[in-house]
């Protein structure tokens, strides 16, 4: 008996998501004095001290179930975003929400459209739901930023069986950003039977006037779902809180499939406190802007191409297979992210760290490339 054949077809053809290498794992492999992890787009400033204080305070109530409706967090989010709490669906990270979308709208015989080089969770969620993924080629540089989503190509792949289109804006791992007008035209051109997911995991880092806020279009497009997270700029990746904002009808459907207690009590409280800590968020965004410039300058100095990024990470081109460089960096105690599984075998993705971490990264890279 081959147990694998018992699994549903979608699962049989699936390879699991590859997370950034945890620090502990590298510590077990090599004796290293210091390890710098720039592999998972975590906040180098840590978490909001206000959020951490709340977590410490409520830790003793860990025997109680969390509020399954996330009343306080939804109220705080609704106020901040100018929507109704009934339009919000909370998730165990926004990953959970993406998975919910797939479970609610996808099934065998249906398909989802997303871009080449797009966030790896889209194909996984699609296949897990038994649906077919239809990746569209990314821009080759002739009609739009190289590696960026080609919305025309995506639209051409939409057919009567398409139920979901996933768009990451900015996208991970490329950092490419779609402008307000092109994204709006695309949403307007989508047929009504398609749910559009605009994944804004890096929205808080936005610093260009053309950076769209897809929440502006919720009234106009009843099938629009905007997802955001507390994992990136808010620095709460370990507590797992994300959310979707949509019209009420879509939110109601997602909530039907949601596990009753999908967001834990510490996460709920920390996220609510983090929302109020605007000072921490401002410091985060400022540090990120400076860090991005430092990375860009470093790559230019070394004549290494990179993809201009609107997130808290940058993918750079080694002009040759990146895997050996990734391995050599590990031995130097620096963890970055290989992106070969995203169709970018010559690139590595590095998260914007502190100034010190960036300098350690470049010093390690110089040792690796010089030898
Ligand atoms: C990091 C990331 C997410 C979600 O992370 P969660 O921790 O599950 O909220 C979603 N989309 C993109 C594009 C990301 O990079």
Short mmCIF file of N, CA and C and ligand atoms in Angstrom, two decimals, residues 93-95 119 122 168 172 199 201-202 229 231-232 240, ligand 1:
data_model
loop_
_atom_site.label_atom_id
_atom_site.label_comp_id
_atom_site.label_asym_id
_atom_site.label_seq_id
_atom_site.Cartn_x
_atom_site.Cartn_y
_atom_site.Cartn_z
N UNK A 93 -1.94 34.95 10.84
CA UNK A 93 -1.09 35.47 9.77
C UNK A 93 -1.97 35.68 8.54
N UNK A 94 -1.52 36.51 7.60
CA UNK A 94 -2.36 36.69 6.41
C UNK A 94 -2.34 35.44 5.54
N UNK A 95 -1.32 34.61 5.75
CA UNK A 95 -1.26 33.31 5.10
C UNK A 95 -2.53 32.50 5.32
N UNK A 119 4.39 35.45 -4.84
CA UNK A 119 4.48 34.82 -3.52
C UNK A 119 4.08 33.34 -3.58
N UNK A 122 0.48 31.35 -3.02
CA UNK A 122 -0.67 31.30 -3.94
C UNK A 122 -0.80 29.94 -4.63
N UNK A 168 0.24 40.30 -5.56
CA UNK A 168 1.01 40.79 -4.41
C UNK A 168 1.54 42.16 -4.77
N UNK A 172 6.54 39.85 -3.27
CA UNK A 172 7.67 39.17 -2.65
C UNK A 172 7.94 37.93 -3.48
N UNK A 199 -2.77 41.45 -2.18
CA UNK A 199 -1.99 41.13 -0.98
C UNK A 199 -1.06 42.31 -0.69
N UNK A 201 0.92 42.91 2.03
CA UNK A 201 1.69 42.56 3.23
C UNK A 201 2.71 43.64 3.60
N UNK A 202 3.14 44.43 2.59
CA UNK A 202 4.18 45.44 2.84
C UNK A 202 3.63 46.86 2.74
N UNK A 229 -0.96 42.36 7.07
CA UNK A 229 -0.40 41.52 8.13
C UNK A 229 0.29 42.34 9.22
N UNK A 231 2.90 40.88 10.55
CA UNK A 231 4.19 40.18 10.58
C UNK A 231 5.36 41.03 10.12
N UNK A 232 5.11 42.00 9.26
CA UNK A 232 6.23 42.69 8.63
C UNK A 232 6.51 44.01 9.37
N UNK A 240 1.69 35.67 14.68
CA UNK A 240 0.78 35.23 13.63
C UNK A 240 -0.56 35.96 13.62
C1 LIG B 1 5.18 37.73 4.39
C2 LIG B 1 4.08 37.74 3.38
C3 LIG B 1 2.76 37.40 3.70
C4 LIG B 1 2.23 36.91 4.96
O1 LIG B 1 2.79 36.63 6.03
P1 LIG B 1 2.00 36.28 7.35
O2 LIG B 1 3.08 36.22 8.34
O3 LIG B 1 1.30 34.98 7.13
O4 LIG B 1 1.02 37.40 7.58
C5 LIG B 1 1.80 37.50 2.73
N1 LIG B 1 2.09 37.90 1.51
C6 LIG B 1 3.32 38.25 1.16
C7 LIG B 1 3.57 38.73 -0.22
C8 LIG B 1 4.36 38.16 2.08
O5 LIG B 1 5.60 38.47 1.71
#
